[in-house]
mmCIF file of C-alpha atoms in Angstrom:
data_model
loop_
_atom_site.group_PDB
_atom_site.id
_atom_site.type_symbol
_atom_site.label_atom_id
_atom_site.label_comp_id
_atom_site.label_asym_id
_atom_site.label_seq_id
_atom_site.Cartn_x
_atom_site.Cartn_y
_atom_site.Cartn_z
ATOM 1 C CA UNK A 1 -39.393 42.874 4.267
ATOM 2 C CA UNK A 2 -36.976 45.531 3.024
ATOM 3 C CA UNK A 3 -34.778 44.996 0.043
ATOM 4 C CA UNK A 4 -31.233 44.394 0.967
ATOM 5 C CA UNK A 5 -28.714 47.099 0.234
ATOM 6 C CA UNK A 6 -26.157 44.483 -0.784
ATOM 7 C CA UNK A 7 -26.509 40.800 -1.827
ATOM 8 C CA UNK A 8 -23.430 38.721 -2.026
ATOM 9 C CA UNK A 9 -24.304 35.668 -3.900
ATOM 10 C CA UNK A 10 -21.851 32.553 -3.950
ATOM 11 C CA UNK A 11 -18.787 34.791 -4.625
ATOM 12 C CA UNK A 12 -15.402 33.379 -4.943
ATOM 13 C CA UNK A 13 -12.089 35.040 -5.874
ATOM 14 C CA UNK A 14 -8.820 33.901 -7.182
ATOM 15 C CA UNK A 15 -5.582 35.727 -7.998
ATOM 16 C CA UNK A 16 -3.953 33.210 -10.605
ATOM 17 C CA UNK A 17 -3.499 29.908 -8.505
ATOM 18 C CA UNK A 18 -4.174 31.571 -5.178
ATOM 19 C CA UNK A 19 -7.770 31.027 -4.008
ATOM 20 C CA UNK A 20 -8.679 33.839 -1.590
ATOM 21 C CA UNK A 21 -12.494 33.513 -1.193
ATOM 22 C CA UNK A 22 -14.720 30.631 -1.721
ATOM 23 C CA UNK A 23 -18.569 30.593 -2.117
ATOM 24 C CA UNK A 24 -19.280 33.516 0.126
ATOM 25 C CA UNK A 25 -23.079 34.428 0.401
ATOM 26 C CA UNK A 26 -24.805 36.966 2.675
ATOM 27 C CA UNK A 27 -27.133 39.926 2.529
ATOM 28 C CA UNK A 28 -26.722 43.444 4.117
ATOM 29 C CA UNK A 29 -30.011 44.948 5.218
ATOM 30 C CA UNK A 30 -30.793 48.680 4.979
ATOM 31 C CA UNK A 31 -29.290 50.747 7.865
ATOM 32 C CA UNK A 32 -27.888 47.606 9.316
ATOM 33 C CA UNK A 33 -24.349 47.285 10.807
ATOM 34 C CA UNK A 34 -22.659 44.113 9.290
ATOM 35 C CA UNK A 35 -19.225 43.193 10.693
ATOM 36 C CA UNK A 36 -16.911 40.686 9.325
ATOM 37 C CA UNK A 37 -14.049 38.954 11.264
ATOM 38 C CA UNK A 38 -11.474 36.431 10.239
ATOM 39 C CA UNK A 39 -7.706 35.546 10.360
ATOM 40 C CA UNK A 40 -5.155 37.659 8.352
ATOM 41 C CA UNK A 41 -5.102 36.671 4.695
ATOM 42 C CA UNK A 42 -8.698 35.220 4.623
ATOM 43 C CA UNK A 43 -9.881 37.784 1.927
ATOM 44 C CA UNK A 44 -11.724 40.387 4.155
ATOM 45 C CA UNK A 45 -10.204 43.292 2.376
ATOM 46 C CA UNK A 46 -10.605 41.772 -0.915
ATOM 47 C CA UNK A 47 -14.325 41.254 -0.283
ATOM 48 C CA UNK A 48 -14.579 44.849 0.613
ATOM 49 C CA UNK A 49 -12.861 45.748 -2.679
ATOM 50 C CA UNK A 50 -15.338 43.854 -4.623
ATOM 51 C CA UNK A 51 -18.223 45.565 -2.706
ATOM 52 C CA UNK A 52 -16.690 48.857 -3.789
ATOM 53 C CA UNK A 53 -16.372 47.700 -7.392
ATOM 54 C CA UNK A 54 -12.574 47.731 -7.259
ATOM 55 C CA UNK A 55 -12.230 43.900 -7.779
ATOM 56 C CA UNK A 56 -14.349 41.509 -9.950
ATOM 57 C CA UNK A 57 -15.359 38.314 -8.567
ATOM 58 C CA UNK A 58 -13.998 35.161 -10.129
ATOM 59 C CA UNK A 59 -17.452 33.651 -9.798
ATOM 60 C CA UNK A 60 -20.673 34.693 -8.286
ATOM 61 C CA UNK A 61 -22.132 38.141 -8.111
ATOM 62 C CA UNK A 62 -22.555 41.116 -5.842
ATOM 63 C CA UNK A 63 -25.748 43.086 -6.236
ATOM 64 C CA UNK A 64 -25.840 46.790 -5.000
ATOM 65 C CA UNK A 65 -29.313 48.153 -4.140
ATOM 66 C CA UNK A 66 -30.795 50.988 -6.020
ATOM 67 C CA UNK A 67 -30.594 53.339 -2.909
ATOM 68 C CA UNK A 68 -26.921 52.549 -2.571
ATOM 69 C CA UNK A 69 -26.297 53.351 -6.181
ATOM 70 C CA UNK A 70 -28.489 56.589 -5.837
ATOM 71 C CA UNK A 71 -26.960 58.030 -2.618
ATOM 72 C CA UNK A 72 -23.497 56.444 -3.133
ATOM 73 C CA UNK A 73 -20.749 54.751 -1.101
ATOM 74 C CA UNK A 74 -18.119 56.136 1.175
ATOM 75 C CA UNK A 75 -14.965 54.311 2.245
ATOM 76 C CA UNK A 76 -12.940 54.575 5.607
ATOM 77 C CA UNK A 77 -9.527 52.974 5.210
ATOM 78 C CA UNK A 78 -7.114 51.542 7.952
ATOM 79 C CA UNK A 79 -5.092 54.717 7.807
ATOM 80 C CA UNK A 80 -6.528 58.177 7.508
ATOM 81 C CA UNK A 81 -4.809 59.117 4.229
ATOM 82 C CA UNK A 82 -5.316 62.848 4.822
ATOM 83 C CA UNK A 83 -3.885 65.229 2.259
ATOM 84 C CA UNK A 84 -0.991 66.972 4.205
ATOM 85 C CA UNK A 85 -1.383 70.311 2.512
ATOM 86 C CA UNK A 86 -4.963 70.641 3.426
ATOM 87 C CA UNK A 87 -6.401 71.609 6.933
ATOM 88 C CA UNK A 88 -8.534 69.382 8.924
ATOM 89 C CA UNK A 89 -11.743 71.249 7.690
ATOM 90 C CA UNK A 90 -10.489 71.216 4.140
ATOM 91 C CA UNK A 91 -9.861 67.330 4.275
ATOM 92 C CA UNK A 92 -13.371 66.838 5.551
ATOM 93 C CA UNK A 93 -14.732 69.039 2.789
ATOM 94 C CA UNK A 94 -13.128 66.685 0.221
ATOM 95 C CA UNK A 95 -15.828 64.256 0.746
ATOM 96 C CA UNK A 96 -18.328 66.879 -0.343
ATOM 97 C CA UNK A 97 -16.197 68.038 -3.333
ATOM 98 C CA UNK A 98 -15.769 64.496 -4.531
ATOM 99 C CA UNK A 99 -19.571 64.052 -4.524
ATOM 100 C CA UNK A 100 -20.804 67.559 -5.583
ATOM 101 C CA UNK A 101 -18.198 68.929 -7.801
ATOM 102 C CA UNK A 102 -16.683 71.487 -5.306
ATOM 103 C CA UNK A 103 -20.117 73.094 -4.516
ATOM 104 C CA UNK A 104 -19.698 73.726 -0.777
ATOM 105 C CA UNK A 105 -22.649 75.719 0.471
ATOM 106 C CA UNK A 106 -22.769 77.674 3.706
ATOM 107 C CA UNK A 107 -25.360 75.273 5.089
ATOM 108 C CA UNK A 108 -22.961 72.199 4.214
ATOM 109 C CA UNK A 109 -19.993 74.114 5.894
ATOM 110 C CA UNK A 110 -22.048 74.921 9.022
ATOM 111 C CA UNK A 111 -22.984 71.222 9.321
ATOM 112 C CA UNK A 112 -19.499 70.100 9.034
ATOM 113 C CA UNK A 113 -18.243 72.563 11.597
ATOM 114 C CA UNK A 114 -20.959 71.405 13.914
ATOM 115 C CA UNK A 115 -19.932 67.751 13.393
ATOM 116 C CA UNK A 116 -16.332 68.742 14.118
ATOM 117 C CA UNK A 117 -17.306 70.437 17.478
ATOM 118 C CA UNK A 118 -19.359 67.420 18.485
ATOM 119 C CA UNK A 119 -16.681 64.970 17.771
ATOM 120 C CA UNK A 120 -13.579 66.475 19.460
ATOM 121 C CA UNK A 121 -12.255 68.572 16.721
ATOM 122 C CA UNK A 122 -13.309 72.116 17.865
ATOM 123 C CA UNK A 123 -10.416 74.411 17.698
ATOM 124 C CA UNK A 124 -8.515 72.223 15.116
ATOM 125 C CA UNK A 125 -10.433 73.246 12.065
ATOM 126 C CA UNK A 126 -7.445 74.841 10.525
ATOM 127 C CA UNK A 127 -4.774 72.412 11.923
ATOM 128 C CA UNK A 128 -2.849 70.447 9.317
ATOM 129 C CA UNK A 129 -2.550 66.579 9.681
ATOM 130 C CA UNK A 130 0.944 66.776 11.136
ATOM 131 C CA UNK A 131 -0.580 68.889 13.961
ATOM 132 C CA UNK A 132 -3.216 66.343 14.779
ATOM 133 C CA UNK A 133 -3.055 63.348 17.265
ATOM 134 C CA UNK A 134 -3.720 59.766 15.654
ATOM 135 C CA UNK A 135 -7.273 59.873 17.104
ATOM 136 C CA UNK A 136 -8.059 63.343 15.539
ATOM 137 C CA UNK A 137 -6.706 62.139 12.218
ATOM 138 C CA UNK A 138 -9.002 59.389 12.116
ATOM 139 C CA UNK A 139 -11.971 61.591 13.287
ATOM 140 C CA UNK A 140 -11.226 63.697 10.239
ATOM 141 C CA UNK A 141 -11.228 60.664 8.009
ATOM 142 C CA UNK A 142 -14.458 59.462 9.435
ATOM 143 C CA UNK A 143 -16.300 62.798 9.094
ATOM 144 C CA UNK A 144 -14.868 63.254 5.480
ATOM 145 C CA UNK A 145 -16.799 60.026 4.709
ATOM 146 C CA UNK A 146 -19.833 61.120 6.410
ATOM 147 C CA UNK A 147 -19.824 64.459 4.682
ATOM 148 C CA UNK A 148 -20.982 62.739 1.619
ATOM 149 C CA UNK A 149 -24.124 61.480 3.374
ATOM 150 C CA UNK A 150 -23.563 58.095 1.815
ATOM 151 C CA UNK A 151 -26.133 55.367 1.932
ATOM 152 C CA UNK A 152 -23.440 52.701 2.397
ATOM 153 C CA UNK A 153 -20.258 53.092 4.419
ATOM 154 C CA UNK A 154 -17.451 50.498 3.877
ATOM 155 C CA UNK A 155 -14.839 50.387 6.481
ATOM 156 C CA UNK A 156 -11.656 48.421 6.537
ATOM 157 C CA UNK A 157 -10.231 48.297 10.205
ATOM 158 C CA UNK A 158 -10.506 52.050 10.584
ATOM 159 C CA UNK A 159 -9.492 52.088 14.317
ATOM 160 C CA UNK A 160 -6.504 49.594 14.180
ATOM 161 C CA UNK A 161 -3.753 52.447 14.177
ATOM 162 C CA UNK A 162 -4.846 54.064 17.371
ATOM 163 C CA UNK A 163 -4.342 53.263 21.095
ATOM 164 C CA UNK A 164 -6.794 51.209 23.071
ATOM 165 C CA UNK A 165 -8.505 54.118 24.970
ATOM 166 C CA UNK A 166 -8.882 56.341 21.901
ATOM 167 C CA UNK A 167 -10.253 53.287 20.133
ATOM 168 C CA UNK A 168 -12.891 52.866 22.631
ATOM 169 C CA UNK A 169 -13.850 56.572 22.374
ATOM 170 C CA UNK A 170 -14.037 56.333 18.531
ATOM 171 C CA UNK A 171 -16.078 53.312 18.666
ATOM 172 C CA UNK A 172 -18.697 55.172 20.714
ATOM 173 C CA UNK A 173 -18.683 58.207 18.562
ATOM 174 C CA UNK A 174 -18.695 56.204 15.388
ATOM 175 C CA UNK A 175 -21.774 54.129 16.475
ATOM 176 C CA UNK A 176 -23.531 57.351 17.382
ATOM 177 C CA UNK A 177 -22.871 58.918 13.936
ATOM 178 C CA UNK A 178 -24.039 55.821 12.167
ATOM 179 C CA UNK A 179 -27.281 55.655 14.157
ATOM 180 C CA UNK A 180 -28.006 59.319 13.597
ATOM 181 C CA UNK A 181 -27.387 59.176 9.984
ATOM 182 C CA UNK A 182 -29.203 55.792 9.385
ATOM 183 C CA UNK A 183 -26.241 54.788 7.175
ATOM 184 C CA UNK A 184 -25.746 51.099 6.201
ATOM 185 C CA UNK A 185 -22.360 49.981 7.341
ATOM 186 C CA UNK A 186 -20.042 46.936 6.257
ATOM 187 C CA UNK A 187 -17.171 46.960 8.748
ATOM 188 C CA UNK A 188 -14.097 44.573 8.757
ATOM 189 C CA UNK A 189 -12.073 44.276 11.835
ATOM 190 C CA UNK A 190 -9.631 41.780 13.529
ATOM 191 C CA UNK A 191 -10.909 43.087 16.962
ATOM 192 C CA UNK A 192 -13.670 40.579 18.260
ATOM 193 C CA UNK A 193 -14.789 42.939 21.025
ATOM 194 C CA UNK A 194 -15.203 45.729 18.483
ATOM 195 C CA UNK A 195 -17.234 43.547 16.096
ATOM 196 C CA UNK A 196 -19.553 42.488 18.912
ATOM 197 C CA UNK A 197 -20.030 46.107 20.074
ATOM 198 C CA UNK A 198 -21.087 47.246 16.643
ATOM 199 C CA UNK A 199 -22.704 44.240 14.797
ATOM 200 C CA UNK A 200 -26.324 43.538 13.979
ATOM 201 C CA UNK A 201 -24.861 40.714 11.888
ATOM 202 C CA UNK A 202 -21.457 39.297 12.541
ATOM 203 C CA UNK A 203 -19.883 37.009 10.008
ATOM 204 C CA UNK A 204 -16.930 34.835 11.002
ATOM 205 C CA UNK A 205 -14.610 33.813 8.077
ATOM 206 C CA UNK A 206 -12.254 30.828 8.034
ATOM 207 C CA UNK A 207 -8.576 31.029 6.967
ATOM 208 C CA UNK A 208 -7.830 31.242 3.175
ATOM 209 C CA UNK A 209 -9.750 30.520 1.162
ATOM 210 C CA UNK A 210 -12.171 32.618 3.324
ATOM 211 C CA UNK A 211 -15.476 30.918 3.819
ATOM 212 C CA UNK A 212 -18.323 31.947 6.167
ATOM 213 C CA UNK A 213 -18.019 29.703 9.245
ATOM 214 C CA UNK A 214 -21.003 31.170 11.186
ATOM 215 C CA UNK A 215 -23.277 34.130 11.512
ATOM 216 C CA UNK A 216 -24.016 35.708 14.944
ATOM 217 C CA UNK A 217 -26.657 38.276 15.805
ATOM 218 C CA UNK A 218 -25.312 39.923 18.912
ATOM 219 C CA UNK A 219 -27.832 41.471 21.390
ATOM 220 C CA UNK A 220 -26.940 42.814 24.759
ATOM 221 C CA UNK A 221 -29.079 44.130 27.479
ATOM 222 C CA UNK A 222 -26.324 45.908 29.480
ATOM 223 C CA UNK A 223 -24.208 48.848 28.183
ATOM 224 C CA UNK A 224 -26.156 50.188 25.199
ATOM 225 C CA UNK A 225 -23.801 52.320 23.090
ATOM 226 C CA UNK A 226 -21.081 52.272 25.729
ATOM 227 C CA UNK A 227 -18.148 50.109 24.449
ATOM 228 C CA UNK A 228 -16.858 49.677 28.121
ATOM 229 C CA UNK A 229 -20.100 48.988 29.871
ATOM 230 C CA UNK A 230 -21.286 46.548 27.217
ATOM 231 C CA UNK A 231 -18.404 44.212 28.250
ATOM 232 C CA UNK A 232 -20.114 43.680 31.633
ATOM 233 C CA UNK A 233 -23.140 41.875 29.891
ATOM 234 C CA UNK A 234 -22.507 38.005 30.350
ATOM 235 C CA UNK A 235 -23.770 37.463 26.815
ATOM 236 C CA UNK A 236 -20.989 39.632 25.547
ATOM 237 C CA UNK A 237 -18.401 37.422 27.166
ATOM 238 C CA UNK A 238 -20.159 34.218 25.952
ATOM 239 C CA UNK A 239 -20.158 35.401 22.421
ATOM 240 C CA UNK A 240 -16.551 36.568 22.642
ATOM 241 C CA UNK A 241 -15.691 33.044 23.601
ATOM 242 C CA UNK A 242 -17.567 31.529 20.761
ATOM 243 C CA UNK A 243 -16.147 33.699 18.166
ATOM 244 C CA UNK A 244 -12.560 33.353 19.469
ATOM 245 C CA UNK A 245 -13.091 29.445 19.384
ATOM 246 C CA UNK A 246 -14.385 29.609 15.849
ATOM 247 C CA UNK A 247 -11.412 31.767 14.677
ATOM 248 C CA UNK A 248 -8.902 29.621 16.432
ATOM 249 C CA UNK A 249 -10.201 26.425 15.071
ATOM 250 C CA UNK A 250 -10.400 27.734 11.432
ATOM 251 C CA UNK A 251 -6.982 29.282 11.751
ATOM 252 C CA UNK A 252 -5.425 26.202 12.932
ATOM 253 C CA UNK A 253 -6.841 24.244 10.028
ATOM 254 C CA UNK A 254 -5.201 26.455 7.404
#
């Protein structure tokens, strides 16, 4: 069995008297797609910050695998946070600059330009953020993270700011990118359908203090990597109902 890229062992987190997370334990396998859903305020983003090393657990521990430490971690936030004075291509290159100390080779540049062409940004390489649609901005944010070729990608509701149709397109593109790069992903979302579409492992958190209510392992025979077609699978609808009920029951108890 492969060594997990992340081990979260009985992690709890308090901010003063406020208990945000309680006794969270799970493992993230290599090249797996782990999704976390839960009601607002249950500590999902706090958990991501602890994985990123930006917060320290009050108790318990988070172990980061050697391959993650070697190849690195990239982060995709809710909003694109592009630098307004840099073009789309220059914003994407920022991922490489942060990793390699501004050493952008021709091969790296050609690779990034090819990615931009494949994922809907051809012709917008020299456009500034205020000239891009919301979907384009988020594509730039995603490619900026992938430019680093990270072992681990941590995502905090990266598609929450775009419209439904754009979100579905981005879901499909993002899944293809992750599959082709063999990147390990930890992904937080409020969207149950999005979580079911992506997840190899899906963890449902309770209301604050966040606790793991249940783990699901979604598997569908209809739709493949199509976020619209997969909704036609009866198992998709059954699992949606289960996760919805779990979230409703835990939220009602807070």
